[in-house]
């Protein structure tokens, strides 16, 4: 199906107002583009390392929305224009021009799958659930993953760095804690390496469902496996639970601005000699993470490994 796409030029000041008008007119899905700078507080809440600030904000914003090609959209556009003219008396709606184009319908939920192909990391063969195992990889430890659209596939450099370090450090019978587990791929690796107990947490409740699905796909029992939603930096009850366990390995594949505060408390979750594996660290943040680890007197920085622009940093509890 083809769709009409409309791109309205307005102002950042009027973004919320225009969005509300579109909702009143029956448009439920919109896209907003602007150069409003992201605060440090908001950056720390995100799962992205920002390499650079946005271009200078000139107050311009673009709001895009769609209608079916055979809809009588002119009536909707006339109503929108009238409401924008009325609003000029109390808010700066900007230019108000509307650019029209046509776009093809895309199956966003499933089309991404053509880009997720099987790959190897060390002794592991990681493949999507919809692919068969070829002869070349049948002898390897296999992980099947169906991440949907919410979580990663494991192919990112940061995840591969963690997998390689888990292979190096996890011993039979170890207890492993996975902070920011997402789809659960690192915990699946730990179980395949014969960890006796694996606990996981993620701030996204949808991670719980993803983990159960992926453990099931990999025919792994949930015995001695626990996954819960929550923020370990804020949840004191969760902190107490993890402190009581005393893990051999704590792995956190998140991002530097979250790993830095975790480095201040992670020693409480580790037994003496236990290893903290952290990844999701862009090269520009390496020194900040190392400083955070060095500022924890109970941790000893042990190793930094690279893959592309990303770093994994290991520390040992003294």
PDB file of C-alpha atoms in Angstrom:
ATOM      1  CA  UNK A   1       0.000   0.000   0.000  1.00  0.00           C
ATOM      2  CA  UNK A   2       1.130   3.544  -0.724  1.00  0.00           C
ATOM      3  CA  UNK A   3       0.812   6.345   1.813  1.00  0.00           C
ATOM      4  CA  UNK A   4       0.759  10.106   1.629  1.00  0.00           C
ATOM      5  CA  UNK A   5       3.409  11.676   3.836  1.00  0.00           C
ATOM      6  CA  UNK A   6       2.986  15.263   5.025  1.00  0.00           C
ATOM      7  CA  UNK A   7       5.826  17.246   6.562  1.00  0.00           C
ATOM      8  CA  UNK A   8       4.737  20.370   8.427  1.00  0.00           C
ATOM      9  CA  UNK A   9       7.275  23.108   9.141  1.00  0.00           C
ATOM     10  CA  UNK A  10       6.637  24.664  12.543  1.00  0.00           C
ATOM     11  CA  UNK A  11       8.553  25.684  15.688  1.00  0.00           C
ATOM     12  CA  UNK A  12       9.851  23.785  18.677  1.00  0.00           C
ATOM     13  CA  UNK A  13       7.620  25.987  20.818  1.00  0.00           C
ATOM     14  CA  UNK A  14       4.537  24.730  18.967  1.00  0.00           C
ATOM     15  CA  UNK A  15       5.489  21.018  18.742  1.00  0.00           C
ATOM     16  CA  UNK A  16       3.163  19.856  21.511  1.00  0.00           C
ATOM     17  CA  UNK A  17       0.321  22.072  20.348  1.00  0.00           C
ATOM     18  CA  UNK A  18       0.523  20.899  16.723  1.00  0.00           C
ATOM     19  CA  UNK A  19       0.831  17.276  17.840  1.00  0.00           C
ATOM     20  CA  UNK A  20      -2.322  17.712  19.908  1.00  0.00           C
ATOM     21  CA  UNK A  21      -4.180  19.233  16.945  1.00  0.00           C
ATOM     22  CA  UNK A  22      -3.206  16.293  14.753  1.00  0.00           C
ATOM     23  CA  UNK A  23      -4.455  13.853  17.379  1.00  0.00           C
ATOM     24  CA  UNK A  24      -7.772  15.744  17.508  1.00  0.00           C
ATOM     25  CA  UNK A  25      -7.999  15.344  13.735  1.00  0.00           C
ATOM     26  CA  UNK A  26      -7.523  11.570  14.017  1.00  0.00           C
ATOM     27  CA  UNK A  27      -3.797  11.311  13.283  1.00  0.00           C
ATOM     28  CA  UNK A  28      -2.340   8.953  15.882  1.00  0.00           C
ATOM     29  CA  UNK A  29       1.197   8.503  14.591  1.00  0.00           C
ATOM     30  CA  UNK A  30       3.590  11.411  14.082  1.00  0.00           C
ATOM     31  CA  UNK A  31       7.315  11.993  13.723  1.00  0.00           C
ATOM     32  CA  UNK A  32       8.984  15.073  15.228  1.00  0.00           C
ATOM     33  CA  UNK A  33      12.365  16.388  14.036  1.00  0.00           C
ATOM     34  CA  UNK A  34      14.174  19.228  15.777  1.00  0.00           C
ATOM     35  CA  UNK A  35      17.594  20.226  17.081  1.00  0.00           C
ATOM     36  CA  UNK A  36      16.656  20.710  20.720  1.00  0.00           C
ATOM     37  CA  UNK A  37      19.764  19.878  22.736  1.00  0.00           C
ATOM     38  CA  UNK A  38      19.644  16.827  25.001  1.00  0.00           C
ATOM     39  CA  UNK A  39      20.358  17.510  28.658  1.00  0.00           C
ATOM     40  CA  UNK A  40      22.994  15.535  30.540  1.00  0.00           C
ATOM     41  CA  UNK A  41      20.252  14.169  32.792  1.00  0.00           C
ATOM     42  CA  UNK A  42      18.311  12.853  29.802  1.00  0.00           C
ATOM     43  CA  UNK A  43      21.463  11.395  28.245  1.00  0.00           C
ATOM     44  CA  UNK A  44      22.069   9.379  31.396  1.00  0.00           C
ATOM     45  CA  UNK A  45      18.574   7.888  31.147  1.00  0.00           C
ATOM     46  CA  UNK A  46      19.117   6.686  27.590  1.00  0.00           C
ATOM     47  CA  UNK A  47      20.854   3.575  26.263  1.00  0.00           C
ATOM     48  CA  UNK A  48      22.972   5.493  23.775  1.00  0.00           C
ATOM     49  CA  UNK A  49      26.406   7.060  23.961  1.00  0.00           C
ATOM     50  CA  UNK A  50      26.106  10.467  22.280  1.00  0.00           C
ATOM     51  CA  UNK A  51      29.241  11.215  20.276  1.00  0.00           C
ATOM     52  CA  UNK A  52      28.352  14.821  19.491  1.00  0.00           C
ATOM     53  CA  UNK A  53      25.767  17.448  20.230  1.00  0.00           C
ATOM     54  CA  UNK A  54      23.034  18.191  17.751  1.00  0.00           C
ATOM     55  CA  UNK A  55      23.414  21.155  15.372  1.00  0.00           C
ATOM     56  CA  UNK A  56      22.520  24.509  16.847  1.00  0.00           C
ATOM     57  CA  UNK A  57      18.817  24.785  17.638  1.00  0.00           C
ATOM     58  CA  UNK A  58      17.271  27.528  15.497  1.00  0.00           C
ATOM     59  CA  UNK A  59      13.764  26.939  16.851  1.00  0.00           C
ATOM     60  CA  UNK A  60      12.555  25.127  13.731  1.00  0.00           C
ATOM     61  CA  UNK A  61      10.737  21.805  13.973  1.00  0.00           C
ATOM     62  CA  UNK A  62       9.214  19.459  11.417  1.00  0.00           C
ATOM     63  CA  UNK A  63       6.249  17.226  12.202  1.00  0.00           C
ATOM     64  CA  UNK A  64       5.477  14.417   9.759  1.00  0.00           C
ATOM     65  CA  UNK A  65       2.296  12.366   9.566  1.00  0.00           C
ATOM     66  CA  UNK A  66       0.713   9.917   7.126  1.00  0.00           C
ATOM     67  CA  UNK A  67      -2.636   9.190   5.494  1.00  0.00           C
ATOM     68  CA  UNK A  68      -3.725   6.410   3.174  1.00  0.00           C
ATOM     69  CA  UNK A  69      -3.281   7.409  -0.450  1.00  0.00           C
ATOM     70  CA  UNK A  70      -6.962   7.049  -1.318  1.00  0.00           C
ATOM     71  CA  UNK A  71      -8.118   9.111   1.685  1.00  0.00           C
ATOM     72  CA  UNK A  72      -9.627  12.524   1.104  1.00  0.00           C
ATOM     73  CA  UNK A  73      -6.757  14.268   2.870  1.00  0.00           C
ATOM     74  CA  UNK A  74      -7.471  17.762   1.596  1.00  0.00           C
ATOM     75  CA  UNK A  75     -10.302  18.206   4.087  1.00  0.00           C
ATOM     76  CA  UNK A  76      -7.963  17.231   6.933  1.00  0.00           C
ATOM     77  CA  UNK A  77      -5.269  19.619   5.682  1.00  0.00           C
ATOM     78  CA  UNK A  78      -7.783  22.472   5.418  1.00  0.00           C
ATOM     79  CA  UNK A  79      -8.850  21.864   9.025  1.00  0.00           C
ATOM     80  CA  UNK A  80      -5.203  21.766  10.121  1.00  0.00           C
ATOM     81  CA  UNK A  81      -4.416  25.037   8.329  1.00  0.00           C
ATOM     82  CA  UNK A  82      -7.411  26.761   9.943  1.00  0.00           C
ATOM     83  CA  UNK A  83      -6.362  25.635  13.423  1.00  0.00           C
ATOM     84  CA  UNK A  84      -2.800  26.852  12.809  1.00  0.00           C
ATOM     85  CA  UNK A  85      -4.093  30.261  11.699  1.00  0.00           C
ATOM     86  CA  UNK A  86      -6.279  30.493  14.812  1.00  0.00           C
ATOM     87  CA  UNK A  87      -3.330  29.547  17.016  1.00  0.00           C
ATOM     88  CA  UNK A  88      -1.123  32.367  15.711  1.00  0.00           C
ATOM     89  CA  UNK A  89      -2.719  34.729  18.235  1.00  0.00           C
ATOM     90  CA  UNK A  90      -1.274  32.866  21.215  1.00  0.00           C
ATOM     91  CA  UNK A  91       1.650  30.709  19.991  1.00  0.00           C
ATOM     92  CA  UNK A  92       4.383  30.962  17.361  1.00  0.00           C
ATOM     93  CA  UNK A  93       3.451  28.191  14.945  1.00  0.00           C
ATOM     94  CA  UNK A  94       6.145  29.201  12.473  1.00  0.00           C
ATOM     95  CA  UNK A  95       5.886  28.943   8.713  1.00  0.00           C
ATOM     96  CA  UNK A  96       3.140  26.310   8.708  1.00  0.00           C
ATOM     97  CA  UNK A  97       4.019  25.039   5.226  1.00  0.00           C
ATOM     98  CA  UNK A  98       3.088  21.429   4.454  1.00  0.00           C
ATOM     99  CA  UNK A  99       5.189  19.369   2.042  1.00  0.00           C
ATOM    100  CA  UNK A 100       3.559  16.296   0.513  1.00  0.00           C
ATOM    101  CA  UNK A 101       5.270  13.120  -0.727  1.00  0.00           C
ATOM    102  CA  UNK A 102       4.350   9.483  -1.277  1.00  0.00           C
ATOM    103  CA  UNK A 103       5.902   6.519   0.497  1.00  0.00           C
ATOM    104  CA  UNK A 104       5.561   2.758   0.190  1.00  0.00           C
ATOM    105  CA  UNK A 105       4.125   0.685   2.979  1.00  0.00           C
ATOM    106  CA  UNK A 106       6.864  -1.299   4.746  1.00  0.00           C
ATOM    107  CA  UNK A 107       6.585  -4.241   7.101  1.00  0.00           C
ATOM    108  CA  UNK A 108       8.796  -2.673   9.758  1.00  0.00           C
ATOM    109  CA  UNK A 109       8.230  -5.494  12.231  1.00  0.00           C
ATOM    110  CA  UNK A 110       9.578  -8.245   9.997  1.00  0.00           C
ATOM    111  CA  UNK A 111      11.712  -6.621   7.288  1.00  0.00           C
ATOM    112  CA  UNK A 112      14.603  -6.062   9.702  1.00  0.00           C
ATOM    113  CA  UNK A 113      15.034  -9.833   9.847  1.00  0.00           C
ATOM    114  CA  UNK A 114      16.763  -9.926   6.482  1.00  0.00           C
ATOM    115  CA  UNK A 115      19.644  -8.011   8.067  1.00  0.00           C
ATOM    116  CA  UNK A 116      20.085 -10.385  11.031  1.00  0.00           C
ATOM    117  CA  UNK A 117      22.271 -13.247   9.882  1.00  0.00           C
ATOM    118  CA  UNK A 118      24.035 -15.931  11.891  1.00  0.00           C
ATOM    119  CA  UNK A 119      27.547 -15.227  13.169  1.00  0.00           C
ATOM    120  CA  UNK A 120      30.184 -16.664  15.472  1.00  0.00           C
ATOM    121  CA  UNK A 121      31.791 -15.298  18.619  1.00  0.00           C
ATOM    122  CA  UNK A 122      34.592 -17.491  19.904  1.00  0.00           C
ATOM    123  CA  UNK A 123      33.153 -20.963  20.482  1.00  0.00           C
ATOM    124  CA  UNK A 124      29.543 -19.780  20.063  1.00  0.00           C
ATOM    125  CA  UNK A 125      27.410 -19.875  16.930  1.00  0.00           C
ATOM    126  CA  UNK A 126      24.594 -17.354  17.237  1.00  0.00           C
ATOM    127  CA  UNK A 127      21.739 -17.611  14.806  1.00  0.00           C
ATOM    128  CA  UNK A 128      18.211 -16.279  14.333  1.00  0.00           C
ATOM    129  CA  UNK A 129      15.469 -18.754  15.119  1.00  0.00           C
ATOM    130  CA  UNK A 130      14.314 -18.813  11.496  1.00  0.00           C
ATOM    131  CA  UNK A 131      17.628 -20.059  10.056  1.00  0.00           C
ATOM    132  CA  UNK A 132      18.821 -23.666   9.896  1.00  0.00           C
ATOM    133  CA  UNK A 133      22.209 -24.719  11.271  1.00  0.00           C
ATOM    134  CA  UNK A 134      24.726 -25.428   8.527  1.00  0.00           C
ATOM    135  CA  UNK A 135      27.194 -28.295   8.665  1.00  0.00           C
ATOM    136  CA  UNK A 136      30.163 -26.015   9.339  1.00  0.00           C
ATOM    137  CA  UNK A 137      28.787 -24.854  12.687  1.00  0.00           C
ATOM    138  CA  UNK A 138      27.023 -27.942  14.025  1.00  0.00           C
ATOM    139  CA  UNK A 139      29.844 -28.712  16.451  1.00  0.00           C
ATOM    140  CA  UNK A 140      29.793 -25.296  18.121  1.00  0.00           C
ATOM    141  CA  UNK A 141      27.838 -24.108  21.154  1.00  0.00           C
ATOM    142  CA  UNK A 142      24.664 -22.734  19.623  1.00  0.00           C
ATOM    143  CA  UNK A 143      22.480 -19.843  20.715  1.00  0.00           C
ATOM    144  CA  UNK A 144      19.205 -19.056  18.988  1.00  0.00           C
ATOM    145  CA  UNK A 145      17.853 -15.567  19.364  1.00  0.00           C
ATOM    146  CA  UNK A 146      14.633 -13.894  18.282  1.00  0.00           C
ATOM    147  CA  UNK A 147      14.957 -10.395  19.672  1.00  0.00           C
ATOM    148  CA  UNK A 148      11.894  -8.859  18.047  1.00  0.00           C
ATOM    149  CA  UNK A 149      12.183  -5.100  17.721  1.00  0.00           C
ATOM    150  CA  UNK A 150      12.891  -4.206  21.351  1.00  0.00           C
ATOM    151  CA  UNK A 151      16.241  -5.844  22.083  1.00  0.00           C
ATOM    152  CA  UNK A 152      19.520  -6.582  20.400  1.00  0.00           C
ATOM    153  CA  UNK A 153      20.634  -9.601  18.418  1.00  0.00           C
ATOM    154  CA  UNK A 154      24.022  -9.975  20.067  1.00  0.00           C
ATOM    155  CA  UNK A 155      25.892  -8.907  16.964  1.00  0.00           C
ATOM    156  CA  UNK A 156      26.891  -5.494  18.263  1.00  0.00           C
ATOM    157  CA  UNK A 157      30.560  -5.069  19.183  1.00  0.00           C
ATOM    158  CA  UNK A 158      29.690  -4.448  22.841  1.00  0.00           C
ATOM    159  CA  UNK A 159      27.824  -7.733  23.196  1.00  0.00           C
ATOM    160  CA  UNK A 160      30.538  -9.664  21.410  1.00  0.00           C
ATOM    161  CA  UNK A 161      33.116  -8.165  23.765  1.00  0.00           C
ATOM    162  CA  UNK A 162      31.077  -9.408  26.739  1.00  0.00           C
ATOM    163  CA  UNK A 163      30.621 -12.878  25.280  1.00  0.00           C
ATOM    164  CA  UNK A 164      34.375 -13.248  24.790  1.00  0.00           C
ATOM    165  CA  UNK A 165      35.030 -12.193  28.373  1.00  0.00           C
ATOM    166  CA  UNK A 166      32.380 -14.541  29.748  1.00  0.00           C
ATOM    167  CA  UNK A 167      34.073 -17.383  27.875  1.00  0.00           C
ATOM    168  CA  UNK A 168      37.357 -16.397  29.521  1.00  0.00           C
ATOM    169  CA  UNK A 169      36.116 -15.930  33.072  1.00  0.00           C
ATOM    170  CA  UNK A 170      33.054 -18.138  33.720  1.00  0.00           C
ATOM    171  CA  UNK A 171      33.908 -21.465  35.344  1.00  0.00           C
ATOM    172  CA  UNK A 172      31.677 -24.476  35.989  1.00  0.00           C
ATOM    173  CA  UNK A 173      29.370 -23.762  38.910  1.00  0.00           C
ATOM    174  CA  UNK A 174      29.848 -19.974  38.950  1.00  0.00           C
ATOM    175  CA  UNK A 175      27.070 -17.600  39.948  1.00  0.00           C
ATOM    176  CA  UNK A 176      26.500 -14.825  37.401  1.00  0.00           C
ATOM    177  CA  UNK A 177      24.583 -11.550  37.619  1.00  0.00           C
ATOM    178  CA  UNK A 178      23.554  -9.842  34.364  1.00  0.00           C
ATOM    179  CA  UNK A 179      22.709  -6.146  34.794  1.00  0.00           C
ATOM    180  CA  UNK A 180      20.746  -4.704  31.877  1.00  0.00           C
ATOM    181  CA  UNK A 181      20.014  -8.140  30.429  1.00  0.00           C
ATOM    182  CA  UNK A 182      17.838  -7.121  27.468  1.00  0.00           C
ATOM    183  CA  UNK A 183      17.104 -10.240  25.414  1.00  0.00           C
ATOM    184  CA  UNK A 184      19.089 -12.367  27.873  1.00  0.00           C
ATOM    185  CA  UNK A 185      21.804 -13.398  25.443  1.00  0.00           C
ATOM    186  CA  UNK A 186      24.664 -12.931  27.921  1.00  0.00           C
ATOM    187  CA  UNK A 187      22.849 -14.985  30.539  1.00  0.00           C
ATOM    188  CA  UNK A 188      22.236 -17.696  27.942  1.00  0.00           C
ATOM    189  CA  UNK A 189      25.981 -17.699  27.263  1.00  0.00           C
ATOM    190  CA  UNK A 190      26.646 -18.024  31.006  1.00  0.00           C
ATOM    191  CA  UNK A 191      24.272 -20.997  31.283  1.00  0.00           C
ATOM    192  CA  UNK A 192      25.873 -22.655  28.255  1.00  0.00           C
ATOM    193  CA  UNK A 193      29.214 -22.199  30.054  1.00  0.00           C
ATOM    194  CA  UNK A 194      27.771 -24.182  32.987  1.00  0.00           C
ATOM    195  CA  UNK A 195      27.055 -21.371  35.416  1.00  0.00           C
ATOM    196  CA  UNK A 196      25.114 -22.838  38.334  1.00  0.00           C
ATOM    197  CA  UNK A 197      22.963 -19.755  38.926  1.00  0.00           C
ATOM    198  CA  UNK A 198      22.105 -16.753  36.771  1.00  0.00           C
ATOM    199  CA  UNK A 199      20.229 -13.675  37.921  1.00  0.00           C
ATOM    200  CA  UNK A 200      19.169 -10.871  35.592  1.00  0.00           C
ATOM    201  CA  UNK A 201      17.633  -7.445  35.773  1.00  0.00           C
ATOM    202  CA  UNK A 202      16.592  -4.776  33.293  1.00  0.00           C
ATOM    203  CA  UNK A 203      14.737  -1.482  33.631  1.00  0.00           C
ATOM    204  CA  UNK A 204      12.388  -2.493  30.791  1.00  0.00           C
ATOM    205  CA  UNK A 205       9.612  -4.879  31.931  1.00  0.00           C
ATOM    206  CA  UNK A 206       9.432  -6.207  28.351  1.00  0.00           C
ATOM    207  CA  UNK A 207      12.848  -7.766  28.966  1.00  0.00           C
ATOM    208  CA  UNK A 208      11.213 -10.312  31.249  1.00  0.00           C
ATOM    209  CA  UNK A 209       9.115 -11.721  28.422  1.00  0.00           C
ATOM    210  CA  UNK A 210      12.043 -11.625  25.992  1.00  0.00           C
ATOM    211  CA  UNK A 211      14.268 -13.551  28.391  1.00  0.00           C
ATOM    212  CA  UNK A 212      11.689 -16.284  29.005  1.00  0.00           C
ATOM    213  CA  UNK A 213      11.084 -16.622  25.260  1.00  0.00           C
ATOM    214  CA  UNK A 214      14.784 -16.877  24.425  1.00  0.00           C
ATOM    215  CA  UNK A 215      15.523 -19.349  27.220  1.00  0.00           C
ATOM    216  CA  UNK A 216      12.660 -21.476  25.909  1.00  0.00           C
ATOM    217  CA  UNK A 217      13.938 -21.286  22.324  1.00  0.00           C
ATOM    218  CA  UNK A 218      17.348 -22.457  23.536  1.00  0.00           C
ATOM    219  CA  UNK A 219      15.794 -25.291  25.564  1.00  0.00           C
ATOM    220  CA  UNK A 220      17.312 -23.968  28.778  1.00  0.00           C
ATOM    221  CA  UNK A 221      15.665 -24.539  32.121  1.00  0.00           C
ATOM    222  CA  UNK A 222      14.759 -21.533  34.251  1.00  0.00           C
ATOM    223  CA  UNK A 223      15.824 -23.465  37.358  1.00  0.00           C
ATOM    224  CA  UNK A 224      18.288 -21.329  39.316  1.00  0.00           C
ATOM    225  CA  UNK A 225      17.533 -18.460  36.927  1.00  0.00           C
ATOM    226  CA  UNK A 226      15.818 -15.281  38.090  1.00  0.00           C
ATOM    227  CA  UNK A 227      14.923 -12.211  36.065  1.00  0.00           C
ATOM    228  CA  UNK A 228      13.264  -9.102  37.420  1.00  0.00           C
ATOM    229  CA  UNK A 229      12.506  -5.618  36.193  1.00  0.00           C
ATOM    230  CA  UNK A 230      13.959  -2.728  38.112  1.00  0.00           C
ATOM    231  CA  UNK A 231      16.745  -0.197  38.436  1.00  0.00           C
ATOM    232  CA  UNK A 232      19.598  -1.560  40.506  1.00  0.00           C
ATOM    233  CA  UNK A 233      20.909   1.951  41.107  1.00  0.00           C
ATOM    234  CA  UNK A 234      17.686   2.999  42.831  1.00  0.00           C
ATOM    235  CA  UNK A 235      16.144  -0.200  44.213  1.00  0.00           C
ATOM    236  CA  UNK A 236      17.680  -0.849  47.633  1.00  0.00           C
ATOM    237  CA  UNK A 237      15.770  -4.112  48.048  1.00  0.00           C
ATOM    238  CA  UNK A 238      17.247  -5.394  44.794  1.00  0.00           C
ATOM    239  CA  UNK A 239      20.705  -4.303  45.901  1.00  0.00           C
ATOM    240  CA  UNK A 240      20.282  -6.242  49.152  1.00  0.00           C
ATOM    241  CA  UNK A 241      19.211  -9.375  47.227  1.00  0.00           C
ATOM    242  CA  UNK A 242      22.270  -9.239  45.007  1.00  0.00           C
ATOM    243  CA  UNK A 243      24.559  -8.471  47.923  1.00  0.00           C
ATOM    244  CA  UNK A 244      23.326 -11.565  49.730  1.00  0.00           C
ATOM    245  CA  UNK A 245      24.135 -13.795  46.744  1.00  0.00           C
ATOM    246  CA  UNK A 246      27.829 -12.835  46.314  1.00  0.00           C
ATOM    247  CA  UNK A 247      28.405 -13.581  42.624  1.00  0.00           C
ATOM    248  CA  UNK A 248      31.507 -14.858  40.869  1.00  0.00           C
ATOM    249  CA  UNK A 249      30.756 -12.703  37.816  1.00  0.00           C
ATOM    250  CA  UNK A 250      28.770  -9.501  37.325  1.00  0.00           C
ATOM    251  CA  UNK A 251      28.328  -8.432  33.703  1.00  0.00           C
ATOM    252  CA  UNK A 252      26.875  -5.114  32.581  1.00  0.00           C
ATOM    253  CA  UNK A 253      26.516  -4.348  28.887  1.00  0.00           C
ATOM    254  CA  UNK A 254      24.753  -1.013  29.136  1.00  0.00           C
ATOM    255  CA  UNK A 255      26.537   2.262  28.456  1.00  0.00           C
ATOM    256  CA  UNK A 256      29.245   4.258  30.131  1.00  0.00           C
ATOM    257  CA  UNK A 257      27.024   6.783  31.901  1.00  0.00           C
ATOM    258  CA  UNK A 258      25.201   3.942  33.657  1.00  0.00           C
ATOM    259  CA  UNK A 259      28.279   1.780  34.266  1.00  0.00           C
ATOM    260  CA  UNK A 260      30.018   4.659  36.066  1.00  0.00           C
ATOM    261  CA  UNK A 261      27.564   4.724  39.014  1.00  0.00           C
ATOM    262  CA  UNK A 262      27.279   0.921  38.965  1.00  0.00           C
ATOM    263  CA  UNK A 263      31.044   0.757  39.467  1.00  0.00           C
ATOM    264  CA  UNK A 264      30.514   2.452  42.817  1.00  0.00           C
ATOM    265  CA  UNK A 265      28.303  -0.349  44.199  1.00  0.00           C
ATOM    266  CA  UNK A 266      29.083  -3.481  42.189  1.00  0.00           C
ATOM    267  CA  UNK A 267      31.721  -4.682  44.675  1.00  0.00           C
ATOM    268  CA  UNK A 268      28.883  -5.342  47.125  1.00  0.00           C
ATOM    269  CA  UNK A 269      27.500  -7.993  44.749  1.00  0.00           C
ATOM    270  CA  UNK A 270      30.818  -9.773  44.140  1.00  0.00           C
ATOM    271  CA  UNK A 271      32.618 -12.325  46.258  1.00  0.00           C
ATOM    272  CA  UNK A 272      36.357 -11.667  46.822  1.00  0.00           C
ATOM    273  CA  UNK A 273      38.143 -12.419  43.565  1.00  0.00           C
ATOM    274  CA  UNK A 274      34.908 -11.985  41.615  1.00  0.00           C
ATOM    275  CA  UNK A 275      35.040 -10.278  38.222  1.00  0.00           C
ATOM    276  CA  UNK A 276      33.102  -7.238  37.011  1.00  0.00           C
ATOM    277  CA  UNK A 277      32.742  -7.258  33.197  1.00  0.00           C
ATOM    278  CA  UNK A 278      31.497  -3.951  31.807  1.00  0.00           C
ATOM    279  CA  UNK A 279      30.832  -3.050  28.200  1.00  0.00           C
ATOM    280  CA  UNK A 280      28.774  -0.661  26.091  1.00  0.00           C
ATOM    281  CA  UNK A 281      31.601   1.859  26.542  1.00  0.00           C
ATOM    282  CA  UNK A 282      32.421   4.097  23.602  1.00  0.00           C
ATOM    283  CA  UNK A 283      36.134   4.927  23.324  1.00  0.00           C
ATOM    284  CA  UNK A 284      35.566   8.538  24.377  1.00  0.00           C
ATOM    285  CA  UNK A 285      34.227   7.345  27.736  1.00  0.00           C
ATOM    286  CA  UNK A 286      36.954   4.791  28.526  1.00  0.00           C
ATOM    287  CA  UNK A 287      38.906   6.967  30.936  1.00  0.00           C
ATOM    288  CA  UNK A 288      35.775   8.007  32.824  1.00  0.00           C
ATOM    289  CA  UNK A 289      34.808   4.376  33.430  1.00  0.00           C
ATOM    290  CA  UNK A 290      38.350   3.469  34.482  1.00  0.00           C
ATOM    291  CA  UNK A 291      38.335   6.401  36.905  1.00  0.00           C
ATOM    292  CA  UNK A 292      35.033   5.217  38.392  1.00  0.00           C
ATOM    293  CA  UNK A 293      36.457   1.737  38.936  1.00  0.00           C
ATOM    294  CA  UNK A 294      39.663   3.116  40.456  1.00  0.00           C
ATOM    295  CA  UNK A 295      37.581   5.274  42.805  1.00  0.00           C
ATOM    296  CA  UNK A 296      36.099   2.106  44.320  1.00  0.00           C
ATOM    297  CA  UNK A 297      38.731   0.940  46.793  1.00  0.00           C
ATOM    298  CA  UNK A 298      37.372  -2.620  46.701  1.00  0.00           C
ATOM    299  CA  UNK A 299      37.963  -3.013  42.964  1.00  0.00           C
ATOM    300  CA  UNK A 300      41.170  -3.564  41.026  1.00  0.00           C
ATOM    301  CA  UNK A 301      41.152  -2.600  37.344  1.00  0.00           C
ATOM    302  CA  UNK A 302      42.412  -5.669  35.512  1.00  0.00           C
ATOM    303  CA  UNK A 303      41.986  -5.412  31.742  1.00  0.00           C
ATOM    304  CA  UNK A 304      40.614  -3.347  28.858  1.00  0.00           C
ATOM    305  CA  UNK A 305      39.775  -4.947  25.508  1.00  0.00           C
ATOM    306  CA  UNK A 306      38.731  -3.211  22.281  1.00  0.00           C
ATOM    307  CA  UNK A 307      36.502  -3.973  19.341  1.00  0.00           C
ATOM    308  CA  UNK A 308      36.028  -1.137  16.887  1.00  0.00           C
ATOM    309  CA  UNK A 309      35.112   2.027  18.772  1.00  0.00           C
ATOM    310  CA  UNK A 310      33.908   0.096  21.820  1.00  0.00           C
ATOM    311  CA  UNK A 311      35.574  -1.048  25.028  1.00  0.00           C
ATOM    312  CA  UNK A 312      35.036  -3.749  27.620  1.00  0.00           C
ATOM    313  CA  UNK A 313      36.631  -3.037  30.974  1.00  0.00           C
ATOM    314  CA  UNK A 314      37.226  -5.699  33.606  1.00  0.00           C
ATOM    315  CA  UNK A 315      37.818  -5.319  37.319  1.00  0.00           C
ATOM    316  CA  UNK A 316      38.372  -7.779  40.163  1.00  0.00           C
ATOM    317  CA  UNK A 317      37.088  -7.465  43.700  1.00  0.00           C
ATOM    318  CA  UNK A 318      40.013  -7.356  46.097  1.00  0.00           C
TER     319      UNK A 318
END
